């Protein structure tokens, strides 16, 4: 089976892991949040990896950097949802800290990759 270039990126692998973590965490959320924060955080976390994958299909470094910017924004949206979930006591302090640290790492990786592309312009 062919492995696409995005699948080889550590940042994409980490973002994929975050998605799985988010799905596990949201399984504990109240059922009345299914179409609220549960849906929002699943979509925003998925968008991180999706835009990293889409970035690899772009031809120009400027376009690549643009999709990484979108990915970073999705990471911030995911973090915002995690903060709210913690405030509502939907997740534990430990789950919050672990997820936040993963997002911070992913954001650092996104920024490094974006700087690389912009330095090539």
mmCIF file of N, CA and C in Angstrom:
data_model
loop_
_atom_site.group_PDB
_atom_site.id
_atom_site.type_symbol
_atom_site.label_atom_id
_atom_site.label_comp_id
_atom_site.label_asym_id
_atom_site.label_seq_id
_atom_site.Cartn_x
_atom_site.Cartn_y
_atom_site.Cartn_z
ATOM 1 N N UNK A 1 0.844 -1.175 0.000
ATOM 2 C CA UNK A 1 0.000 0.000 0.000
ATOM 3 C C UNK A 1 0.889 1.238 0.000
ATOM 4 N N UNK A 2 0.522 2.218 -0.820
ATOM 5 C CA UNK A 2 1.283 3.461 -0.929
ATOM 6 C C UNK A 2 1.053 4.333 0.306
ATOM 7 N N UNK A 3 2.121 4.922 0.810
ATOM 8 C CA UNK A 3 2.030 5.838 1.944
ATOM 9 C C UNK A 3 2.192 7.259 1.402
ATOM 10 N N UNK A 4 1.184 8.090 1.615
ATOM 11 C CA UNK A 4 1.232 9.464 1.137
ATOM 12 C C UNK A 4 2.154 10.298 2.026
ATOM 13 N N UNK A 5 2.644 11.387 1.464
ATOM 14 C CA UNK A 5 3.647 12.194 2.168
ATOM 15 C C UNK A 5 3.137 12.722 3.507
ATOM 16 N N UNK A 6 1.860 13.100 3.595
ATOM 17 C CA UNK A 6 1.356 13.630 4.864
ATOM 18 C C UNK A 6 1.379 12.580 5.974
ATOM 19 N N UNK A 7 1.213 11.314 5.590
ATOM 20 C CA UNK A 7 1.207 10.235 6.583
ATOM 21 C C UNK A 7 2.576 10.051 7.238
ATOM 22 N N UNK A 8 3.605 10.526 6.585
ATOM 23 C CA UNK A 8 4.968 10.404 7.107
ATOM 24 C C UNK A 8 5.317 11.543 8.059
ATOM 25 N N UNK A 9 4.524 12.609 8.056
ATOM 26 C CA UNK A 9 4.822 13.773 8.890
ATOM 27 C C UNK A 9 4.490 13.499 10.351
ATOM 28 N N UNK A 10 5.447 13.741 11.217
ATOM 29 C CA UNK A 10 5.222 13.548 12.647
ATOM 30 C C UNK A 10 4.086 14.430 13.150
ATOM 31 N N UNK A 11 4.000 15.648 12.637
ATOM 32 C CA UNK A 11 2.944 16.565 13.081
ATOM 33 C C UNK A 11 1.564 16.001 12.722
ATOM 34 N N UNK A 12 1.428 15.399 11.557
ATOM 35 C CA UNK A 12 0.144 14.798 11.180
ATOM 36 C C UNK A 12 -0.155 13.591 12.078
ATOM 37 N N UNK A 13 0.857 12.774 12.347
ATOM 38 C CA UNK A 13 0.673 11.620 13.224
ATOM 39 C C UNK A 13 0.236 12.063 14.622
ATOM 40 N N UNK A 14 0.829 13.139 15.120
ATOM 41 C CA UNK A 14 0.438 13.656 16.433
ATOM 42 C C UNK A 14 -0.979 14.213 16.406
ATOM 43 N N UNK A 15 -1.334 14.903 15.336
ATOM 44 C CA UNK A 15 -2.691 15.441 15.209
ATOM 45 C C UNK A 15 -3.708 14.306 15.112
ATOM 46 N N UNK A 16 -3.357 13.264 14.423
ATOM 47 C CA UNK A 16 -4.231 12.084 14.328
ATOM 48 C C UNK A 16 -4.443 11.472 15.710
ATOM 49 N N UNK A 17 -3.375 11.372 16.492
ATOM 50 C CA UNK A 17 -3.491 10.862 17.854
ATOM 51 C C UNK A 17 -4.387 11.730 18.715
ATOM 52 N N UNK A 18 -4.291 13.048 18.519
ATOM 53 C CA UNK A 18 -5.154 13.965 19.266
ATOM 54 C C UNK A 18 -6.626 13.728 18.928
ATOM 55 N N UNK A 19 -6.923 13.502 17.674
ATOM 56 C CA UNK A 19 -8.309 13.228 17.267
ATOM 57 C C UNK A 19 -8.845 12.011 18.036
ATOM 58 N N UNK A 20 -8.051 10.966 18.083
ATOM 59 C CA UNK A 20 -8.482 9.759 18.790
ATOM 60 C C UNK A 20 -8.716 10.048 20.270
ATOM 61 N N UNK A 21 -7.818 10.832 20.863
ATOM 62 C CA UNK A 21 -7.990 11.222 22.270
ATOM 63 C C UNK A 21 -9.276 12.021 22.468
ATOM 64 N N UNK A 22 -9.544 12.950 21.568
ATOM 65 C CA UNK A 22 -10.742 13.788 21.675
ATOM 66 C C UNK A 22 -12.001 12.931 21.571
ATOM 67 N N UNK A 23 -12.005 11.979 20.667
ATOM 68 C CA UNK A 23 -13.178 11.111 20.530
ATOM 69 C C UNK A 23 -13.414 10.305 21.811
ATOM 70 N N UNK A 24 -12.332 9.849 22.434
ATOM 71 C CA UNK A 24 -12.471 9.112 23.698
ATOM 72 C C UNK A 24 -12.996 10.032 24.805
ATOM 73 N N UNK A 25 -12.437 11.242 24.881
ATOM 74 C CA UNK A 25 -12.877 12.192 25.909
ATOM 75 C C UNK A 25 -14.340 12.571 25.739
ATOM 76 N N UNK A 26 -14.748 12.832 24.511
ATOM 77 C CA UNK A 26 -16.119 13.294 24.290
ATOM 78 C C UNK A 26 -17.138 12.181 24.502
ATOM 79 N N UNK A 27 -16.688 10.952 24.525
ATOM 80 C CA UNK A 27 -17.576 9.845 24.844
ATOM 81 C C UNK A 27 -18.121 9.935 26.261
ATOM 82 N N UNK A 28 -17.443 10.718 27.098
ATOM 83 C CA UNK A 28 -17.868 10.905 28.490
ATOM 84 C C UNK A 28 -18.726 12.159 28.672
ATOM 85 N N UNK A 29 -18.861 12.961 27.634
ATOM 86 C CA UNK A 29 -19.654 14.189 27.739
ATOM 87 C C UNK A 29 -21.142 13.848 27.866
ATOM 88 N N UNK A 30 -21.919 14.730 28.465
ATOM 89 C CA UNK A 30 -23.369 14.487 28.570
ATOM 90 C C UNK A 30 -24.010 14.361 27.185
ATOM 91 N N UNK A 31 -25.011 13.531 27.094
ATOM 92 C CA UNK A 31 -25.664 13.302 25.794
ATOM 93 C C UNK A 31 -26.336 14.563 25.250
ATOM 94 N N UNK A 32 -26.727 15.486 26.137
ATOM 95 C CA UNK A 32 -27.355 16.709 25.646
ATOM 96 C C UNK A 32 -26.339 17.635 24.957
ATOM 97 N N UNK A 33 -25.065 17.315 25.031
ATOM 98 C CA UNK A 33 -24.023 18.094 24.356
ATOM 99 C C UNK A 33 -23.633 17.510 23.001
ATOM 100 N N UNK A 34 -24.323 16.462 22.574
ATOM 101 C CA UNK A 34 -23.961 15.778 21.339
ATOM 102 C C UNK A 34 -23.870 16.729 20.151
ATOM 103 N N UNK A 35 -24.785 17.668 20.041
ATOM 104 C CA UNK A 35 -24.795 18.598 18.916
ATOM 105 C C UNK A 35 -24.219 19.958 19.297
ATOM 106 N N UNK A 36 -23.638 20.041 20.471
ATOM 107 C CA UNK A 36 -23.015 21.266 20.944
ATOM 108 C C UNK A 36 -21.503 21.116 20.937
ATOM 109 N N UNK A 37 -20.927 21.198 22.107
ATOM 110 C CA UNK A 37 -19.472 21.176 22.238
ATOM 111 C C UNK A 37 -18.868 19.859 21.748
ATOM 112 N N UNK A 38 -19.577 18.758 21.904
ATOM 113 C CA UNK A 38 -19.062 17.465 21.451
ATOM 114 C C UNK A 38 -18.803 17.494 19.949
ATOM 115 N N UNK A 39 -19.772 17.940 19.203
ATOM 116 C CA UNK A 39 -19.635 18.029 17.758
ATOM 117 C C UNK A 39 -18.554 19.033 17.361
ATOM 118 N N UNK A 40 -18.532 20.168 18.017
ATOM 119 C CA UNK A 40 -17.579 21.226 17.681
ATOM 120 C C UNK A 40 -16.136 20.776 17.905
ATOM 121 N N UNK A 41 -15.864 20.160 19.044
ATOM 122 C CA UNK A 41 -14.485 19.779 19.346
ATOM 123 C C UNK A 41 -14.013 18.629 18.455
ATOM 124 N N UNK A 42 -14.912 17.745 18.083
ATOM 125 C CA UNK A 42 -14.548 16.679 17.153
ATOM 126 C C UNK A 42 -14.177 17.258 15.790
ATOM 127 N N UNK A 43 -14.977 18.205 15.319
ATOM 128 C CA UNK A 43 -14.712 18.802 14.011
ATOM 129 C C UNK A 43 -13.433 19.633 14.012
ATOM 130 N N UNK A 44 -13.229 20.418 15.081
ATOM 131 C CA UNK A 44 -12.033 21.271 15.095
ATOM 132 C C UNK A 44 -10.761 20.429 15.226
ATOM 133 N N UNK A 45 -10.800 19.372 16.026
ATOM 134 C CA UNK A 45 -9.601 18.525 16.150
ATOM 135 C C UNK A 45 -9.315 17.795 14.842
ATOM 136 N N UNK A 46 -10.352 17.350 14.172
ATOM 137 C CA UNK A 46 -10.175 16.688 12.882
ATOM 138 C C UNK A 46 -9.610 17.650 11.840
ATOM 139 N N UNK A 47 -10.003 18.897 11.926
ATOM 140 C CA UNK A 47 -9.540 19.910 10.974
ATOM 141 C C UNK A 47 -8.036 20.154 11.069
ATOM 142 N N UNK A 48 -7.461 19.947 12.240
ATOM 143 C CA UNK A 48 -6.013 20.127 12.390
ATOM 144 C C UNK A 48 -5.287 19.186 11.430
ATOM 145 N N UNK A 49 -5.579 17.900 11.538
ATOM 146 C CA UNK A 49 -4.918 16.898 10.696
ATOM 147 C C UNK A 49 -5.324 17.035 9.231
ATOM 148 N N UNK A 50 -6.588 17.361 8.996
ATOM 149 C CA UNK A 50 -7.082 17.479 7.627
ATOM 150 C C UNK A 50 -6.339 18.562 6.859
ATOM 151 N N UNK A 51 -6.122 19.699 7.490
ATOM 152 C CA UNK A 51 -5.437 20.789 6.800
ATOM 153 C C UNK A 51 -3.944 20.533 6.648
ATOM 154 N N UNK A 52 -3.359 19.768 7.553
ATOM 155 C CA UNK A 52 -1.967 19.353 7.372
ATOM 156 C C UNK A 52 -1.874 18.443 6.148
ATOM 157 N N UNK A 53 -2.808 17.517 6.037
ATOM 158 C CA UNK A 53 -2.832 16.622 4.876
ATOM 159 C C UNK A 53 -3.044 17.416 3.589
ATOM 160 N N UNK A 54 -3.983 18.348 3.616
ATOM 161 C CA UNK A 54 -4.257 19.140 2.409
ATOM 162 C C UNK A 54 -3.064 19.990 2.014
ATOM 163 N N UNK A 55 -2.334 20.471 3.003
ATOM 164 C CA UNK A 55 -1.139 21.289 2.734
ATOM 165 C C UNK A 55 -0.145 20.558 1.842
ATOM 166 N N UNK A 56 -0.025 19.250 2.039
ATOM 167 C CA UNK A 56 0.973 18.495 1.273
ATOM 168 C C UNK A 56 0.623 18.380 -0.208
ATOM 169 N N UNK A 57 -0.627 18.661 -0.554
ATOM 170 C CA UNK A 57 -1.029 18.553 -1.962
ATOM 171 C C UNK A 57 -0.878 19.877 -2.715
ATOM 172 N N UNK A 58 -0.495 20.913 -2.028
ATOM 173 C CA UNK A 58 -0.353 22.236 -2.646
ATOM 174 C C UNK A 58 1.011 22.383 -3.295
ATOM 175 N N UNK A 59 1.042 23.167 -4.362
ATOM 176 C CA UNK A 59 2.282 23.327 -5.120
ATOM 177 C C UNK A 59 3.181 24.437 -4.597
ATOM 178 N N UNK A 60 2.605 25.533 -4.197
ATOM 179 C CA UNK A 60 3.437 26.662 -3.773
ATOM 180 C C UNK A 60 3.634 26.642 -2.262
ATOM 181 N N UNK A 61 4.777 27.146 -1.846
ATOM 182 C CA UNK A 61 5.056 27.224 -0.419
ATOM 183 C C UNK A 61 4.099 28.177 0.286
ATOM 184 N N UNK A 62 3.654 29.207 -0.427
ATOM 185 C CA UNK A 62 2.680 30.146 0.144
ATOM 186 C C UNK A 62 1.361 29.430 0.438
ATOM 187 N N UNK A 63 0.905 28.600 -0.488
ATOM 188 C CA UNK A 63 -0.318 27.818 -0.268
ATOM 189 C C UNK A 63 -0.142 26.831 0.881
ATOM 190 N N UNK A 64 1.016 26.189 0.942
ATOM 191 C CA UNK A 64 1.290 25.255 2.028
ATOM 192 C C UNK A 64 1.201 25.973 3.379
ATOM 193 N N UNK A 65 1.815 27.153 3.457
ATOM 194 C CA UNK A 65 1.795 27.935 4.702
ATOM 195 C C UNK A 65 0.365 28.344 5.055
ATOM 196 N N UNK A 66 -0.437 28.655 4.045
ATOM 197 C CA UNK A 66 -1.830 29.044 4.281
ATOM 198 C C UNK A 66 -2.603 27.915 4.965
ATOM 199 N N UNK A 67 -2.457 26.693 4.480
ATOM 200 C CA UNK A 67 -3.186 25.573 5.077
ATOM 201 C C UNK A 67 -2.657 25.242 6.466
ATOM 202 N N UNK A 68 -1.388 25.493 6.702
ATOM 203 C CA UNK A 68 -0.855 25.322 8.047
ATOM 204 C C UNK A 68 -1.416 26.375 8.993
ATOM 205 N N UNK A 69 -1.661 27.579 8.481
ATOM 206 C CA UNK A 69 -2.301 28.614 9.292
ATOM 207 C C UNK A 69 -3.704 28.179 9.693
ATOM 208 N N UNK A 70 -4.431 27.595 8.773
ATOM 209 C CA UNK A 70 -5.775 27.094 9.075
ATOM 210 C C UNK A 70 -5.692 25.970 10.110
ATOM 211 N N UNK A 71 -4.709 25.098 9.958
ATOM 212 C CA UNK A 71 -4.525 24.005 10.904
ATOM 213 C C UNK A 71 -4.243 24.542 12.308
ATOM 214 N N UNK A 72 -3.403 25.564 12.396
ATOM 215 C CA UNK A 72 -3.088 26.188 13.683
ATOM 216 C C UNK A 72 -4.348 26.797 14.297
ATOM 217 N N UNK A 73 -5.147 27.463 13.482
ATOM 218 C CA UNK A 73 -6.392 28.063 13.974
ATOM 219 C C UNK A 73 -7.338 26.986 14.503
ATOM 220 N N UNK A 74 -7.387 25.856 13.843
ATOM 221 C CA UNK A 74 -8.217 24.742 14.326
ATOM 222 C C UNK A 74 -7.702 24.206 15.654
ATOM 223 N N UNK A 75 -6.396 24.218 15.837
ATOM 224 C CA UNK A 75 -5.819 23.798 17.117
ATOM 225 C C UNK A 75 -6.243 24.755 18.227
ATOM 226 N N UNK A 76 -6.263 26.047 17.926
ATOM 227 C CA UNK A 76 -6.701 27.031 18.919
ATOM 228 C C UNK A 76 -8.189 26.855 19.239
ATOM 229 N N UNK A 77 -8.971 26.550 18.225
ATOM 230 C CA UNK A 77 -10.396 26.294 18.445
ATOM 231 C C UNK A 77 -10.586 25.056 19.332
ATOM 232 N N UNK A 78 -9.806 24.031 19.070
ATOM 233 C CA UNK A 78 -9.875 22.813 19.882
ATOM 234 C C UNK A 78 -9.491 23.103 21.325
ATOM 235 N N UNK A 79 -8.439 23.883 21.509
ATOM 236 C CA UNK A 79 -8.025 24.253 22.859
ATOM 237 C C UNK A 79 -9.127 25.028 23.566
ATOM 238 N N UNK A 80 -9.759 25.938 22.875
ATOM 239 C CA UNK A 80 -10.864 26.699 23.457
ATOM 240 C C UNK A 80 -11.979 25.766 23.932
ATOM 241 N N UNK A 81 -12.323 24.792 23.114
ATOM 242 C CA UNK A 81 -13.366 23.835 23.504
ATOM 243 C C UNK A 81 -12.939 23.006 24.718
ATOM 244 N N UNK A 82 -11.657 22.654 24.775
ATOM 245 C CA UNK A 82 -11.159 21.910 25.931
ATOM 246 C C UNK A 82 -11.253 22.739 27.209
ATOM 247 N N UNK A 83 -10.927 24.010 27.109
ATOM 248 C CA UNK A 83 -11.021 24.894 28.273
ATOM 249 C C UNK A 83 -12.466 24.953 28.769
ATOM 250 N N UNK A 84 -13.395 25.098 27.846
ATOM 251 C CA UNK A 84 -14.808 25.153 28.220
ATOM 252 C C UNK A 84 -15.262 23.823 28.814
ATOM 253 N N UNK A 85 -14.815 22.713 28.200
ATOM 254 C CA UNK A 85 -15.177 21.388 28.723
ATOM 255 C C UNK A 85 -14.649 21.209 30.145
ATOM 256 N N UNK A 86 -13.464 21.714 30.404
ATOM 257 C CA UNK A 86 -12.912 21.643 31.757
ATOM 258 C C UNK A 86 -13.731 22.518 32.702
ATOM 259 N N UNK A 87 -14.071 23.735 32.261
ATOM 260 C CA UNK A 87 -14.883 24.633 33.087
ATOM 261 C C UNK A 87 -16.227 24.005 33.452
ATOM 262 N N UNK A 88 -16.772 23.212 32.538
ATOM 263 C CA UNK A 88 -18.063 22.557 32.767
ATOM 264 C C UNK A 88 -17.916 21.214 33.484
ATOM 265 N N UNK A 89 -16.686 20.881 33.837
ATOM 266 C CA UNK A 89 -16.375 19.612 34.510
ATOM 267 C C UNK A 89 -16.707 18.387 33.665
ATOM 268 N N UNK A 90 -16.586 18.533 32.335
ATOM 269 C CA UNK A 90 -16.779 17.394 31.443
ATOM 270 C C UNK A 90 -15.504 16.564 31.335
ATOM 271 N N UNK A 91 -14.355 17.194 31.604
ATOM 272 C CA UNK A 91 -13.083 16.478 31.579
ATOM 273 C C UNK A 91 -12.319 16.784 32.872
ATOM 274 N N UNK A 92 -11.446 15.885 33.229
ATOM 275 C CA UNK A 92 -10.647 16.052 34.444
ATOM 276 C C UNK A 92 -9.488 17.012 34.188
ATOM 277 N N UNK A 93 -8.900 17.483 35.262
ATOM 278 C CA UNK A 93 -7.720 18.339 35.142
ATOM 279 C C UNK A 93 -6.592 17.603 34.419
ATOM 280 N N UNK A 94 -6.438 16.336 34.724
ATOM 281 C CA UNK A 94 -5.368 15.541 34.094
ATOM 282 C C UNK A 94 -5.599 15.415 32.592
ATOM 283 N N UNK A 95 -6.833 15.088 32.187
ATOM 284 C CA UNK A 95 -7.143 14.982 30.760
ATOM 285 C C UNK A 95 -6.941 16.322 30.059
ATOM 286 N N UNK A 96 -7.329 17.383 30.734
ATOM 287 C CA UNK A 96 -7.159 18.724 30.169
ATOM 288 C C UNK A 96 -5.677 19.028 29.956
ATOM 289 N N UNK A 97 -4.862 18.807 30.970
ATOM 290 C CA UNK A 97 -3.429 19.120 30.876
ATOM 291 C C UNK A 97 -2.758 18.269 29.797
ATOM 292 N N UNK A 98 -3.072 16.980 29.762
ATOM 293 C CA UNK A 98 -2.478 16.104 28.741
ATOM 294 C C UNK A 98 -2.868 16.542 27.338
ATOM 295 N N UNK A 99 -4.133 16.876 27.141
ATOM 296 C CA UNK A 99 -4.595 17.318 25.822
ATOM 297 C C UNK A 99 -3.976 18.659 25.446
ATOM 298 N N UNK A 100 -3.898 19.552 26.404
ATOM 299 C CA UNK A 100 -3.303 20.873 26.151
ATOM 300 C C UNK A 100 -1.833 20.736 25.748
ATOM 301 N N UNK A 101 -1.099 19.880 26.430
ATOM 302 C CA UNK A 101 0.311 19.664 26.094
ATOM 303 C C UNK A 101 0.467 19.093 24.687
ATOM 304 N N UNK A 102 -0.431 18.201 24.293
ATOM 305 C CA UNK A 102 -0.391 17.655 22.931
ATOM 306 C C UNK A 102 -0.656 18.756 21.906
ATOM 307 N N UNK A 103 -1.620 19.614 22.194
ATOM 308 C CA UNK A 103 -1.926 20.721 21.284
ATOM 309 C C UNK A 103 -0.736 21.673 21.180
ATOM 310 N N UNK A 104 -0.105 21.968 22.310
ATOM 311 C CA UNK A 104 1.070 22.845 22.290
ATOM 312 C C UNK A 104 2.170 22.265 21.411
ATOM 313 N N UNK A 105 2.409 20.962 21.528
ATOM 314 C CA UNK A 105 3.437 20.312 20.704
ATOM 315 C C UNK A 105 3.065 20.388 19.226
ATOM 316 N N UNK A 106 1.821 20.090 18.914
ATOM 317 C CA UNK A 106 1.364 20.140 17.524
ATOM 318 C C UNK A 106 1.509 21.560 16.976
ATOM 319 N N UNK A 107 1.139 22.550 17.770
ATOM 320 C CA UNK A 107 1.254 23.943 17.326
ATOM 321 C C UNK A 107 2.705 24.325 17.053
ATOM 322 N N UNK A 108 3.611 23.883 17.908
ATOM 323 C CA UNK A 108 5.032 24.155 17.676
ATOM 324 C C UNK A 108 5.510 23.506 16.380
ATOM 325 N N UNK A 109 5.048 22.296 16.128
ATOM 326 C CA UNK A 109 5.426 21.606 14.897
ATOM 327 C C UNK A 109 4.838 22.308 13.670
ATOM 328 N N UNK A 110 3.599 22.730 13.772
ATOM 329 C CA UNK A 110 2.961 23.454 12.664
ATOM 330 C C UNK A 110 3.740 24.735 12.372
ATOM 331 N N UNK A 111 4.060 25.483 13.415
ATOM 332 C CA UNK A 111 4.790 26.738 13.232
ATOM 333 C C UNK A 111 6.162 26.509 12.615
ATOM 334 N N UNK A 112 6.842 25.460 13.030
ATOM 335 C CA UNK A 112 8.160 25.152 12.460
ATOM 336 C C UNK A 112 8.050 24.828 10.973
ATOM 337 N N UNK A 113 7.065 24.028 10.632
ATOM 338 C CA UNK A 113 6.868 23.668 9.227
ATOM 339 C C UNK A 113 6.478 24.892 8.407
ATOM 340 N N UNK A 114 5.628 25.719 8.955
ATOM 341 C CA UNK A 114 5.213 26.944 8.261
ATOM 342 C C UNK A 114 6.415 27.872 8.035
ATOM 343 N N UNK A 115 7.247 28.051 9.054
ATOM 344 C CA UNK A 115 8.449 28.888 8.911
ATOM 345 C C UNK A 115 9.364 28.334 7.830
ATOM 346 N N UNK A 116 9.481 27.021 7.774
ATOM 347 C CA UNK A 116 10.300 26.394 6.744
ATOM 348 C C UNK A 116 9.797 26.771 5.352
ATOM 349 N N UNK A 117 8.490 26.622 5.135
ATOM 350 C CA UNK A 117 7.932 26.944 3.812
ATOM 351 C C UNK A 117 8.090 28.428 3.484
ATOM 352 N N UNK A 118 7.842 29.283 4.451
ATOM 353 C CA UNK A 118 7.944 30.716 4.193
ATOM 354 C C UNK A 118 9.383 31.149 3.946
ATOM 355 N N UNK A 119 10.333 30.440 4.513
ATOM 356 C CA UNK A 119 11.749 30.773 4.265
ATOM 357 C C UNK A 119 12.177 30.410 2.853
ATOM 358 N N UNK A 120 11.397 29.560 2.205
ATOM 359 C CA UNK A 120 11.700 29.121 0.837
ATOM 360 C C UNK A 120 11.070 30.032 -0.219
ATOM 361 N N UNK A 121 10.223 30.959 0.207
ATOM 362 C CA UNK A 121 9.542 31.858 -0.739
ATOM 363 C C UNK A 121 10.492 32.885 -1.287
#
